[in-house]
Amino acid sequence: MKLGLIGCGKMGRALLEGALKAGIVKAEDVYVSSRTAETRQALSDELGVNAVESNVEVVQNSNAVYLCTKPHIIPLVLVELNEEPECLNDVLLISAAAGLTLETLESPLPHGTRMVRCMPNTPSLIGKGAAAYTLGTHANDADAETTCKLLGAAGSVIEVPEKLMDAVTGVSGSGPAYVYTFIEALADGGVFEGLPRQQALELATQTVLGAASMVAETGLHPAILRDMVCSPGGTTITAVKALEDNGFRSAAINAVSASANKARELGRK
Ligand SMILES: NC(=O)c1ccc[n+]([C@@H]2O[C@H](COP(=O)([O-])OP(=O)(O)OC[C@H]3O[C@@H](n4cnc5c(N)ncnc54)[C@H](OP(=O)(O)O)[C@@H]3O)[C@@H](O)[C@H]2O)c1
């Protein structure tokens, strides 16, 4: 597969490195664009990919292209690609931009352009991403397969109806940041209770990793797993009450909703 990336910042690079590490693309078959010579040099030195200035050149040399610039830049990129419409004849475009609808993505492009809207997350960098996608109007079964192969190389992938993409942004697109905050806070608690910072961080990180793996590997509902570790009148149920007293659950729900609303707002601009 010949893969392209327009925008190779935090998210684009995570998706690219995930695909390279999984071996589904070879570095010499990858074209990425960057406006700055320094970044192009770094991408080519560090990853061995072809780094070019022109977004059109990326599309001309690819079967599938991730659109990974900030959402407000994507319309400018689409205008640029539309100036050389023949480059869009035989390529799949996969937008990772928060909020931008398929209608916004497809309408400036020639009729028939194959588009997918996806929402990945940055743990893709280490093959532990969580992504969702929606097929555009002209995307076909082979495009669904390509999308699953690319996103699947960097973690787990599900298909959702487009109306749920902003909810996905709230849960998994922005989710790593909530979890980093929780890990840090858990470690802070340990430090408050006297643990050295490094040990507190190690315990907190492994606890989140272990608990997440328990949910994933046992398939049990998190509430069942939590009940299993809360002995009557014990330390853990006392701590769970403290979390509930402080609005932990509604803070998480509100965070997801705030991110989804922000994505909707980006889509309206
Ligand atoms: N970060 C996340 O956790 C995350 C999660 C899910 C989805 N996303 C989505 O991923 C997209 C990228 O986010 P990000 O966090 O990776 O942003 P970022 O780190 O700022 O990367 C965006 C890249 O776009 C490049 N760029 C800017 N203008 C360009 C243009 N006209 N043509 C080609 N490239 C251009 C910039 O590189 P140069 O300046 O070198 O050109 C920059 O490195 C966003 O749409 C976001 O909604 C991000």
PDB file of C-alpha atoms and ligand atoms in Angstrom:
ATOM      1  CA  MET A   1       0.000   0.000   0.000  1.00  0.00           C
ATOM      2  CA  LYS A   2       1.153   3.534  -0.765  1.00  0.00           C
ATOM      3  CA  LEU A   3       0.262   5.755   2.169  1.00  0.00           C
ATOM      4  CA  GLY A   4       0.197   9.541   2.312  1.00  0.00           C
ATOM      5  CA  LEU A   5      -0.157  12.003   5.173  1.00  0.00           C
ATOM      6  CA  ILE A   6      -1.139  15.627   4.828  1.00  0.00           C
ATOM      7  CA  GLY A   7      -0.253  16.953   8.278  1.00  0.00           C
ATOM      8  CA  CYS A   8       2.286  14.904  10.169  1.00  0.00           C
ATOM      9  CA  GLY A   9       2.087  16.428  13.641  1.00  0.00           C
ATOM     10  CA  LYS A  10       1.146  14.595  16.843  1.00  0.00           C
ATOM     11  CA  MET A  11      -1.782  12.582  15.453  1.00  0.00           C
ATOM     12  CA  GLY A  12      -0.452  12.029  11.939  1.00  0.00           C
ATOM     13  CA  ARG A  13       2.880  10.832  13.228  1.00  0.00           C
ATOM     14  CA  ALA A  14       1.232   8.469  15.717  1.00  0.00           C
ATOM     15  CA  LEU A  15      -0.834   6.906  12.905  1.00  0.00           C
ATOM     16  CA  LEU A  16       2.187   6.704  10.632  1.00  0.00           C
ATOM     17  CA  GLU A  17       4.488   5.144  13.206  1.00  0.00           C
ATOM     18  CA  GLY A  18       1.737   2.676  14.177  1.00  0.00           C
ATOM     19  CA  ALA A  19       1.408   1.577  10.528  1.00  0.00           C
ATOM     20  CA  LEU A  20       5.194   1.388  10.015  1.00  0.00           C
ATOM     21  CA  LYS A  21       5.752  -0.622  13.210  1.00  0.00           C
ATOM     22  CA  ALA A  22       2.970  -3.033  12.236  1.00  0.00           C
ATOM     23  CA  GLY A  23       4.702  -3.495   8.863  1.00  0.00           C
ATOM     24  CA  ILE A  24       1.624  -2.767   6.744  1.00  0.00           C
ATOM     25  CA  VAL A  25       3.459   0.004   4.864  1.00  0.00           C
ATOM     26  CA  LYS A  26       7.109   0.408   3.956  1.00  0.00           C
ATOM     27  CA  ALA A  27       8.790   3.741   4.688  1.00  0.00           C
ATOM     28  CA  GLU A  28       9.798   4.129   1.022  1.00  0.00           C
ATOM     29  CA  ASP A  29       6.098   3.872   0.019  1.00  0.00           C
ATOM     30  CA  VAL A  30       5.045   6.709   2.345  1.00  0.00           C
ATOM     31  CA  TYR A  31       4.706  10.367   1.281  1.00  0.00           C
ATOM     32  CA  VAL A  32       4.174  13.055   3.919  1.00  0.00           C
ATOM     33  CA  SER A  33       3.915  16.816   3.527  1.00  0.00           C
ATOM     34  CA  SER A  34       5.170  19.594   5.715  1.00  0.00           C
ATOM     35  CA  ARG A  35       5.485  23.293   5.055  1.00  0.00           C
ATOM     36  CA  THR A  36       8.799  23.580   6.880  1.00  0.00           C
ATOM     37  CA  ALA A  37      12.118  22.304   5.482  1.00  0.00           C
ATOM     38  CA  GLU A  38      13.370  21.385   8.960  1.00  0.00           C
ATOM     39  CA  THR A  39      10.359  19.159   9.666  1.00  0.00           C
ATOM     40  CA  ARG A  40      10.666  17.524   6.244  1.00  0.00           C
ATOM     41  CA  GLN A  41      14.316  16.744   6.933  1.00  0.00           C
ATOM     42  CA  ALA A  42      13.496  15.346  10.391  1.00  0.00           C
ATOM     43  CA  LEU A  43      10.677  13.143   9.057  1.00  0.00           C
ATOM     44  CA  SER A  44      12.869  11.753   6.315  1.00  0.00           C
ATOM     45  CA  ASP A  45      15.884  11.223   8.638  1.00  0.00           C
ATOM     46  CA  GLU A  46      13.914   9.690  11.521  1.00  0.00           C
ATOM     47  CA  LEU A  47      11.362   7.591   9.641  1.00  0.00           C
ATOM     48  CA  GLY A  48      12.898   7.150   6.177  1.00  0.00           C
ATOM     49  CA  VAL A  49       9.700   8.390   4.485  1.00  0.00           C
ATOM     50  CA  ASN A  50       9.448  10.734   1.487  1.00  0.00           C
ATOM     51  CA  ALA A  51       8.817  14.193   2.917  1.00  0.00           C
ATOM     52  CA  VAL A  52       7.681  16.809   0.411  1.00  0.00           C
ATOM     53  CA  GLU A  53       6.289  20.332   0.445  1.00  0.00           C
ATOM     54  CA  SER A  54       3.336  19.797  -1.876  1.00  0.00           C
ATOM     55  CA  ASN A  55       0.068  18.269  -0.628  1.00  0.00           C
ATOM     56  CA  VAL A  56      -0.843  17.427  -4.239  1.00  0.00           C
ATOM     57  CA  GLU A  57       2.400  15.438  -4.597  1.00  0.00           C
ATOM     58  CA  VAL A  58       1.416  13.397  -1.528  1.00  0.00           C
ATOM     59  CA  VAL A  59      -1.942  12.521  -3.099  1.00  0.00           C
ATOM     60  CA  GLN A  60      -0.378  11.752  -6.498  1.00  0.00           C
ATOM     61  CA  ASN A  61       1.911   9.174  -4.882  1.00  0.00           C
ATOM     62  CA  SER A  62      -0.602   7.426  -2.610  1.00  0.00           C
ATOM     63  CA  ASN A  63      -3.511   4.962  -2.625  1.00  0.00           C
ATOM     64  CA  ALA A  64      -4.751   6.257   0.742  1.00  0.00           C
ATOM     65  CA  VAL A  65      -4.066   9.632   2.377  1.00  0.00           C
ATOM     66  CA  TYR A  66      -4.706  10.650   5.984  1.00  0.00           C
ATOM     67  CA  LEU A  67      -5.816  14.281   6.319  1.00  0.00           C
ATOM     68  CA  CYS A  68      -4.262  15.182   9.668  1.00  0.00           C
ATOM     69  CA  THR A  69      -3.985  18.955   9.816  1.00  0.00           C
ATOM     70  CA  LYS A  70      -5.928  20.963  12.396  1.00  0.00           C
ATOM     71  CA  PRO A  71      -9.628  21.111  11.431  1.00  0.00           C
ATOM     72  CA  HIS A  72      -9.561  24.781  10.351  1.00  0.00           C
ATOM     73  CA  ILE A  73      -6.735  24.031   7.865  1.00  0.00           C
ATOM     74  CA  ILE A  74      -8.541  21.114   6.147  1.00  0.00           C
ATOM     75  CA  PRO A  75     -10.805  23.331   3.948  1.00  0.00           C
ATOM     76  CA  LEU A  76      -7.669  25.093   2.639  1.00  0.00           C
ATOM     77  CA  VAL A  77      -6.074  21.722   1.855  1.00  0.00           C
ATOM     78  CA  LEU A  78      -9.231  20.616   0.003  1.00  0.00           C
ATOM     79  CA  VAL A  79      -9.173  23.790  -2.117  1.00  0.00           C
ATOM     80  CA  GLU A  80      -5.525  23.071  -2.945  1.00  0.00           C
ATOM     81  CA  LEU A  81      -6.287  19.474  -3.984  1.00  0.00           C
ATOM     82  CA  ASN A  82      -9.258  20.632  -6.020  1.00  0.00           C
ATOM     83  CA  GLU A  83      -6.939  22.767  -8.129  1.00  0.00           C
ATOM     84  CA  GLU A  84      -5.509  19.481  -9.508  1.00  0.00           C
ATOM     85  CA  PRO A  85      -8.726  17.410  -9.465  1.00  0.00           C
ATOM     86  CA  GLU A  86      -7.265  14.512 -11.482  1.00  0.00           C
ATOM     87  CA  CYS A  87      -5.042  13.649  -8.479  1.00  0.00           C
ATOM     88  CA  LEU A  88      -8.247  12.620  -6.645  1.00  0.00           C
ATOM     89  CA  ASN A  89      -9.387  10.068  -9.247  1.00  0.00           C
ATOM     90  CA  ASP A  90      -7.842   7.016  -7.641  1.00  0.00           C
ATOM     91  CA  VAL A  91      -7.183   7.741  -3.990  1.00  0.00           C
ATOM     92  CA  LEU A  92      -8.948   7.267  -0.668  1.00  0.00           C
ATOM     93  CA  LEU A  93      -8.903  10.312   1.638  1.00  0.00           C
ATOM     94  CA  ILE A  94      -9.211   9.583   5.377  1.00  0.00           C
ATOM     95  CA  SER A  95      -9.904  12.650   7.490  1.00  0.00           C
ATOM     96  CA  ALA A  96      -8.943  12.533  11.166  1.00  0.00           C
ATOM     97  CA  ALA A  97     -10.177  16.065  11.859  1.00  0.00           C
ATOM     98  CA  ALA A  98     -12.416  16.549  14.874  1.00  0.00           C
ATOM     99  CA  GLY A  99     -15.880  17.842  14.067  1.00  0.00           C
ATOM    100  CA  LEU A 100     -15.645  18.114  10.267  1.00  0.00           C
ATOM    101  CA  THR A 101     -18.600  16.314   8.701  1.00  0.00           C
ATOM    102  CA  LEU A 102     -18.481  14.173   5.584  1.00  0.00           C
ATOM    103  CA  GLU A 103     -20.634  16.792   3.867  1.00  0.00           C
ATOM    104  CA  THR A 104     -18.061  19.506   4.648  1.00  0.00           C
ATOM    105  CA  LEU A 105     -15.243  17.217   3.531  1.00  0.00           C
ATOM    106  CA  GLU A 106     -16.870  15.948   0.327  1.00  0.00           C
ATOM    107  CA  SER A 107     -18.711  18.995  -0.985  1.00  0.00           C
ATOM    108  CA  PRO A 108     -15.674  21.010  -2.203  1.00  0.00           C
ATOM    109  CA  LEU A 109     -14.227  17.969  -4.040  1.00  0.00           C
ATOM    110  CA  PRO A 110     -15.114  16.428  -7.413  1.00  0.00           C
ATOM    111  CA  HIS A 111     -18.189  14.165  -7.331  1.00  0.00           C
ATOM    112  CA  GLY A 112     -17.118  10.592  -6.639  1.00  0.00           C
ATOM    113  CA  THR A 113     -14.109  11.416  -4.436  1.00  0.00           C
ATOM    114  CA  ARG A 114     -13.726   8.560  -1.948  1.00  0.00           C
ATOM    115  CA  MET A 115     -13.661   9.824   1.633  1.00  0.00           C
ATOM    116  CA  VAL A 116     -13.672   8.320   5.114  1.00  0.00           C
ATOM    117  CA  ARG A 117     -14.105  10.276   8.348  1.00  0.00           C
ATOM    118  CA  CYS A 118     -12.263   8.775  11.286  1.00  0.00           C
ATOM    119  CA  MET A 119     -11.398   9.634  14.886  1.00  0.00           C
ATOM    120  CA  PRO A 120      -8.171   8.005  16.090  1.00  0.00           C
ATOM    121  CA  ASN A 121      -6.184   8.732  19.254  1.00  0.00           C
ATOM    122  CA  THR A 122      -2.508   9.190  20.050  1.00  0.00           C
ATOM    123  CA  PRO A 123      -1.752   5.791  21.683  1.00  0.00           C
ATOM    124  CA  SER A 124      -1.753   4.677  18.009  1.00  0.00           C
ATOM    125  CA  LEU A 125       1.940   5.537  18.259  1.00  0.00           C
ATOM    126  CA  ILE A 126       2.530   2.350  20.246  1.00  0.00           C
ATOM    127  CA  GLY A 127      -0.148   0.225  18.567  1.00  0.00           C
ATOM    128  CA  LYS A 128      -2.653   0.794  21.409  1.00  0.00           C
ATOM    129  CA  GLY A 129      -4.928   3.288  19.693  1.00  0.00           C
ATOM    130  CA  ALA A 130      -8.724   3.291  19.744  1.00  0.00           C
ATOM    131  CA  ALA A 131     -10.371   4.521  16.559  1.00  0.00           C
ATOM    132  CA  ALA A 132     -13.771   4.767  14.910  1.00  0.00           C
ATOM    133  CA  TYR A 133     -14.671   5.541  11.321  1.00  0.00           C
ATOM    134  CA  THR A 134     -17.608   6.314   9.030  1.00  0.00           C
ATOM    135  CA  LEU A 135     -17.558   5.689   5.283  1.00  0.00           C
ATOM    136  CA  GLY A 136     -18.250   8.618   2.977  1.00  0.00           C
ATOM    137  CA  THR A 137     -20.807   8.663   0.166  1.00  0.00           C
ATOM    138  CA  HIS A 138     -18.506   7.176  -2.492  1.00  0.00           C
ATOM    139  CA  ALA A 139     -16.269   4.956  -0.340  1.00  0.00           C
ATOM    140  CA  ASN A 140     -16.620   1.257  -1.190  1.00  0.00           C
ATOM    141  CA  ASP A 141     -16.054  -2.081   0.575  1.00  0.00           C
ATOM    142  CA  ALA A 142     -12.371  -2.110  -0.378  1.00  0.00           C
ATOM    143  CA  ASP A 143     -12.030   1.350   1.205  1.00  0.00           C
ATOM    144  CA  ALA A 144     -13.588   0.026   4.422  1.00  0.00           C
ATOM    145  CA  GLU A 145     -11.012  -2.778   4.349  1.00  0.00           C
ATOM    146  CA  THR A 146      -8.136  -0.334   3.755  1.00  0.00           C
ATOM    147  CA  THR A 147      -9.355   1.878   6.613  1.00  0.00           C
ATOM    148  CA  CYS A 148      -9.634  -1.081   9.001  1.00  0.00           C
ATOM    149  CA  LYS A 149      -6.186  -2.280   7.970  1.00  0.00           C
ATOM    150  CA  LEU A 150      -4.584   1.135   8.514  1.00  0.00           C
ATOM    151  CA  LEU A 151      -6.338   2.054  11.759  1.00  0.00           C
ATOM    152  CA  GLY A 152      -6.269  -1.569  12.938  1.00  0.00           C
ATOM    153  CA  ALA A 153      -2.484  -1.600  12.559  1.00  0.00           C
ATOM    154  CA  ALA A 154      -2.354   1.101  15.210  1.00  0.00           C
ATOM    155  CA  GLY A 155      -4.897  -0.372  17.658  1.00  0.00           C
ATOM    156  CA  SER A 156      -8.592  -1.248  17.780  1.00  0.00           C
ATOM    157  CA  VAL A 157     -11.124   0.057  15.269  1.00  0.00           C
ATOM    158  CA  ILE A 158     -14.926   0.185  15.051  1.00  0.00           C
ATOM    159  CA  GLU A 159     -17.397   1.530  12.487  1.00  0.00           C
ATOM    160  CA  VAL A 160     -20.050   3.958  13.743  1.00  0.00           C
ATOM    161  CA  PRO A 161     -22.794   6.031  12.106  1.00  0.00           C
ATOM    162  CA  GLU A 162     -21.578   9.563  11.443  1.00  0.00           C
ATOM    163  CA  LYS A 163     -23.935  11.118  14.014  1.00  0.00           C
ATOM    164  CA  LEU A 164     -21.870   9.362  16.737  1.00  0.00           C
ATOM    165  CA  MET A 165     -18.453  10.635  15.644  1.00  0.00           C
ATOM    166  CA  ASP A 166     -18.508  13.601  18.049  1.00  0.00           C
ATOM    167  CA  ALA A 167     -19.305  11.216  20.907  1.00  0.00           C
ATOM    168  CA  VAL A 168     -16.280   9.138  19.851  1.00  0.00           C
ATOM    169  CA  THR A 169     -14.173  12.317  19.966  1.00  0.00           C
ATOM    170  CA  GLY A 170     -15.365  12.863  23.546  1.00  0.00           C
ATOM    171  CA  VAL A 171     -14.642   9.308  24.721  1.00  0.00           C
ATOM    172  CA  SER A 172     -11.513   8.099  22.929  1.00  0.00           C
ATOM    173  CA  GLY A 173     -10.209  11.001  20.792  1.00  0.00           C
ATOM    174  CA  SER A 174      -9.724  13.246  23.814  1.00  0.00           C
ATOM    175  CA  GLY A 175      -9.790  10.385  26.344  1.00  0.00           C
ATOM    176  CA  PRO A 176      -6.031   9.816  26.729  1.00  0.00           C
ATOM    177  CA  ALA A 177      -5.719  13.307  28.247  1.00  0.00           C
ATOM    178  CA  TYR A 178      -8.314  12.485  30.937  1.00  0.00           C
ATOM    179  CA  VAL A 179      -6.485   9.275  31.774  1.00  0.00           C
ATOM    180  CA  TYR A 180      -3.098  11.054  31.973  1.00  0.00           C
ATOM    181  CA  THR A 181      -4.690  13.541  34.368  1.00  0.00           C
ATOM    182  CA  PHE A 182      -6.104  10.690  36.460  1.00  0.00           C
ATOM    183  CA  ILE A 183      -2.734   8.900  36.584  1.00  0.00           C
ATOM    184  CA  GLU A 184      -1.040  12.096  37.703  1.00  0.00           C
ATOM    185  CA  ALA A 185      -3.712  12.748  40.336  1.00  0.00           C
ATOM    186  CA  LEU A 186      -3.473   9.165  41.628  1.00  0.00           C
ATOM    187  CA  ALA A 187       0.280   9.595  41.977  1.00  0.00           C
ATOM    188  CA  ASP A 188      -0.250  12.970  43.705  1.00  0.00           C
ATOM    189  CA  GLY A 189      -2.410  11.142  46.231  1.00  0.00           C
ATOM    190  CA  GLY A 190       0.418   8.692  46.828  1.00  0.00           C
ATOM    191  CA  VAL A 191       2.904  11.511  47.314  1.00  0.00           C
ATOM    192  CA  PHE A 192       0.469  13.202  49.708  1.00  0.00           C
ATOM    193  CA  GLU A 193       0.446   9.979  51.715  1.00  0.00           C
ATOM    194  CA  GLY A 194       4.259   9.830  51.760  1.00  0.00           C
ATOM    195  CA  LEU A 195       5.358   7.807  48.705  1.00  0.00           C
ATOM    196  CA  PRO A 196       8.313   9.066  46.639  1.00  0.00           C
ATOM    197  CA  ARG A 197       7.058  10.627  43.360  1.00  0.00           C
ATOM    198  CA  GLN A 198       8.632   8.049  41.044  1.00  0.00           C
ATOM    199  CA  GLN A 199       7.276   5.080  42.963  1.00  0.00           C
ATOM    200  CA  ALA A 200       3.836   6.696  43.227  1.00  0.00           C
ATOM    201  CA  LEU A 201       3.813   7.258  39.450  1.00  0.00           C
ATOM    202  CA  GLU A 202       4.919   3.687  38.759  1.00  0.00           C
ATOM    203  CA  LEU A 203       2.175   2.279  40.988  1.00  0.00           C
ATOM    204  CA  ALA A 204      -0.477   4.599  39.530  1.00  0.00           C
ATOM    205  CA  THR A 205       0.466   3.818  35.901  1.00  0.00           C
ATOM    206  CA  GLN A 206       0.534   0.060  36.420  1.00  0.00           C
ATOM    207  CA  THR A 207      -2.774   0.226  38.297  1.00  0.00           C
ATOM    208  CA  VAL A 208      -4.518   1.955  35.372  1.00  0.00           C
ATOM    209  CA  LEU A 209      -2.892  -0.446  32.893  1.00  0.00           C
ATOM    210  CA  GLY A 210      -3.840  -3.480  34.992  1.00  0.00           C
ATOM    211  CA  ALA A 211      -7.431  -2.358  35.612  1.00  0.00           C
ATOM    212  CA  ALA A 212      -7.941  -1.518  31.904  1.00  0.00           C
ATOM    213  CA  SER A 213      -6.552  -4.947  30.955  1.00  0.00           C
ATOM    214  CA  MET A 214      -8.923  -6.614  33.448  1.00  0.00           C
ATOM    215  CA  VAL A 215     -11.912  -4.954  31.743  1.00  0.00           C
ATOM    216  CA  ALA A 216     -10.590  -5.823  28.261  1.00  0.00           C
ATOM    217  CA  GLU A 217      -9.512  -9.394  29.016  1.00  0.00           C
ATOM    218  CA  THR A 218     -12.308 -10.636  31.327  1.00  0.00           C
ATOM    219  CA  GLY A 219     -15.089  -8.893  29.393  1.00  0.00           C
ATOM    220  CA  LEU A 220     -16.765  -8.195  32.754  1.00  0.00           C
ATOM    221  CA  HIS A 221     -18.639  -4.951  33.359  1.00  0.00           C
ATOM    222  CA  PRO A 222     -16.420  -2.471  35.267  1.00  0.00           C
ATOM    223  CA  ALA A 223     -19.055  -2.248  38.025  1.00  0.00           C
ATOM    224  CA  ILE A 224     -18.736  -6.007  38.653  1.00  0.00           C
ATOM    225  CA  LEU A 225     -14.945  -5.767  38.799  1.00  0.00           C
ATOM    226  CA  ARG A 226     -15.231  -2.812  41.189  1.00  0.00           C
ATOM    227  CA  ASP A 227     -17.691  -4.680  43.441  1.00  0.00           C
ATOM    228  CA  MET A 228     -15.231  -7.590  43.563  1.00  0.00           C
ATOM    229  CA  VAL A 229     -12.586  -5.352  45.185  1.00  0.00           C
ATOM    230  CA  CYS A 230     -14.869  -3.465  47.601  1.00  0.00           C
ATOM    231  CA  SER A 231     -15.075  -5.418  50.852  1.00  0.00           C
ATOM    232  CA  PRO A 232     -17.868  -4.313  53.223  1.00  0.00           C
ATOM    233  CA  GLY A 233     -16.752  -1.396  55.380  1.00  0.00           C
ATOM    234  CA  GLY A 234     -13.258  -1.583  53.858  1.00  0.00           C
ATOM    235  CA  THR A 235     -10.699   0.889  52.521  1.00  0.00           C
ATOM    236  CA  THR A 236     -11.724   0.643  48.859  1.00  0.00           C
ATOM    237  CA  ILE A 237     -15.466   1.285  49.291  1.00  0.00           C
ATOM    238  CA  THR A 238     -14.531   4.197  51.580  1.00  0.00           C
ATOM    239  CA  ALA A 239     -12.385   5.607  48.756  1.00  0.00           C
ATOM    240  CA  VAL A 240     -15.120   4.977  46.146  1.00  0.00           C
ATOM    241  CA  LYS A 241     -17.541   6.976  48.338  1.00  0.00           C
ATOM    242  CA  ALA A 242     -14.989   9.813  48.487  1.00  0.00           C
ATOM    243  CA  LEU A 243     -14.786   9.786  44.662  1.00  0.00           C
ATOM    244  CA  GLU A 244     -18.591   9.881  44.357  1.00  0.00           C
ATOM    245  CA  ASP A 245     -18.847  12.638  47.026  1.00  0.00           C
ATOM    246  CA  ASN A 246     -16.497  14.711  44.870  1.00  0.00           C
ATOM    247  CA  GLY A 247     -18.421  14.209  41.641  1.00  0.00           C
ATOM    248  CA  PHE A 248     -15.861  11.954  39.951  1.00  0.00           C
ATOM    249  CA  ARG A 249     -18.429  10.191  37.731  1.00  0.00           C
ATOM    250  CA  SER A 250     -20.198  13.371  36.637  1.00  0.00           C
ATOM    251  CA  ALA A 251     -16.812  15.065  36.064  1.00  0.00           C
ATOM    252  CA  ALA A 252     -15.947  12.272  33.579  1.00  0.00           C
ATOM    253  CA  ILE A 253     -19.362  12.434  31.885  1.00  0.00           C
ATOM    254  CA  ASN A 254     -19.118  16.234  31.628  1.00  0.00           C
ATOM    255  CA  ALA A 255     -15.607  15.966  30.140  1.00  0.00           C
ATOM    256  CA  VAL A 256     -16.856  13.662  27.354  1.00  0.00           C
ATOM    257  CA  SER A 257     -19.790  15.945  26.683  1.00  0.00           C
ATOM    258  CA  ALA A 258     -17.606  19.102  26.663  1.00  0.00           C
ATOM    259  CA  SER A 259     -15.243  17.535  24.107  1.00  0.00           C
ATOM    260  CA  ALA A 260     -18.142  16.352  21.907  1.00  0.00           C
ATOM    261  CA  ASN A 261     -19.724  19.832  22.028  1.00  0.00           C
ATOM    262  CA  LYS A 262     -16.409  21.441  21.090  1.00  0.00           C
ATOM    263  CA  ALA A 263     -16.127  19.040  18.122  1.00  0.00           C
ATOM    264  CA  ARG A 264     -19.669  20.020  17.003  1.00  0.00           C
ATOM    265  CA  GLU A 265     -18.634  23.668  17.271  1.00  0.00           C
ATOM    266  CA  LEU A 266     -15.514  23.042  15.106  1.00  0.00           C
ATOM    267  CA  GLY A 267     -17.781  21.358  12.535  1.00  0.00           C
ATOM    268  CA  ARG A 268     -20.022  24.443  12.328  1.00  0.00           C
ATOM    269  CA  LYS A 269     -17.175  26.930  11.696  1.00  0.00           C
TER     270      LYS A 269
HETATM  271  N1  LIG B   1      -3.911  15.167  18.941  1.00  0.00           N
HETATM  272  C1  LIG B   1      -4.874  14.295  19.217  1.00  0.00           C
HETATM  273  O1  LIG B   1      -4.930  13.679  20.290  1.00  0.00           O
HETATM  274  C2  LIG B   1      -5.931  13.997  18.165  1.00  0.00           C
HETATM  275  C3  LIG B   1      -6.827  12.931  18.366  1.00  0.00           C
HETATM  276  C4  LIG B   1      -7.773  12.645  17.378  1.00  0.00           C
HETATM  277  C5  LIG B   1      -7.855  13.445  16.230  1.00  0.00           C
HETATM  278  N2  LIG B   1      -6.998  14.485  16.084  1.00  0.00           N
HETATM  279  C6  LIG B   1      -7.119  15.311  14.858  1.00  0.00           C
HETATM  280  O2  LIG B   1      -5.895  15.231  14.164  1.00  0.00           O
HETATM  281  C7  LIG B   1      -5.661  16.450  13.480  1.00  0.00           C
HETATM  282  C8  LIG B   1      -4.233  16.910  13.764  1.00  0.00           C
HETATM  283  O3  LIG B   1      -4.086  17.169  15.140  1.00  0.00           O
HETATM  284  P1  LIG B   1      -2.636  17.207  15.809  1.00  0.00           P
HETATM  285  O4  LIG B   1      -2.854  17.224  17.261  1.00  0.00           O
HETATM  286  O5  LIG B   1      -1.788  16.164  15.183  1.00  0.00           O
HETATM  287  O6  LIG B   1      -2.138  18.663  15.312  1.00  0.00           O
HETATM  288  P2  LIG B   1      -0.626  19.140  15.076  1.00  0.00           P
HETATM  289  O7  LIG B   1       0.295  18.400  15.966  1.00  0.00           O
HETATM  290  O8  LIG B   1      -0.668  20.631  15.117  1.00  0.00           O
HETATM  291  O9  LIG B   1      -0.312  18.665  13.575  1.00  0.00           O
HETATM  292  C9  LIG B   1      -0.874  19.291  12.458  1.00  0.00           C
HETATM  293  C10 LIG B   1       0.196  19.345  11.378  1.00  0.00           C
HETATM  294  O10 LIG B   1      -0.392  19.907  10.214  1.00  0.00           O
HETATM  295  C11 LIG B   1       0.665  20.488   9.453  1.00  0.00           C
HETATM  296  N3  LIG B   1       0.078  21.513   8.578  1.00  0.00           N
HETATM  297  C12 LIG B   1      -0.409  22.730   8.926  1.00  0.00           C
HETATM  298  N4  LIG B   1      -0.874  23.362   7.828  1.00  0.00           N
HETATM  299  C13 LIG B   1      -0.693  22.519   6.782  1.00  0.00           C
HETATM  300  C14 LIG B   1      -0.979  22.601   5.390  1.00  0.00           C
HETATM  301  N5  LIG B   1      -1.555  23.682   4.846  1.00  0.00           N
HETATM  302  N6  LIG B   1      -0.661  21.540   4.615  1.00  0.00           N
HETATM  303  C15 LIG B   1      -0.077  20.436   5.145  1.00  0.00           C
HETATM  304  N7  LIG B   1       0.217  20.306   6.451  1.00  0.00           N
HETATM  305  C16 LIG B   1      -0.087  21.339   7.256  1.00  0.00           C
HETATM  306  C17 LIG B   1       1.655  21.044  10.460  1.00  0.00           C
HETATM  307  O11 LIG B   1       2.965  20.751  10.034  1.00  0.00           O
HETATM  308  P3  LIG B   1       3.903  21.818   9.294  1.00  0.00           P
HETATM  309  O12 LIG B   1       3.771  23.108  10.060  1.00  0.00           O
HETATM  310  O13 LIG B   1       5.243  21.186   9.376  1.00  0.00           O
HETATM  311  O14 LIG B   1       3.393  21.909   7.899  1.00  0.00           O
HETATM  312  C18 LIG B   1       1.378  20.221  11.741  1.00  0.00           C
HETATM  313  O15 LIG B   1       2.454  19.394  12.102  1.00  0.00           O
HETATM  314  C19 LIG B   1      -6.712  17.456  13.947  1.00  0.00           C
HETATM  315  O16 LIG B   1      -7.650  17.658  12.926  1.00  0.00           O
HETATM  316  C20 LIG B   1      -7.343  16.800  15.158  1.00  0.00           C
HETATM  317  O17 LIG B   1      -8.715  17.099  15.270  1.00  0.00           O
HETATM  318  C21 LIG B   1      -6.035  14.770  17.005  1.00  0.00           C
END
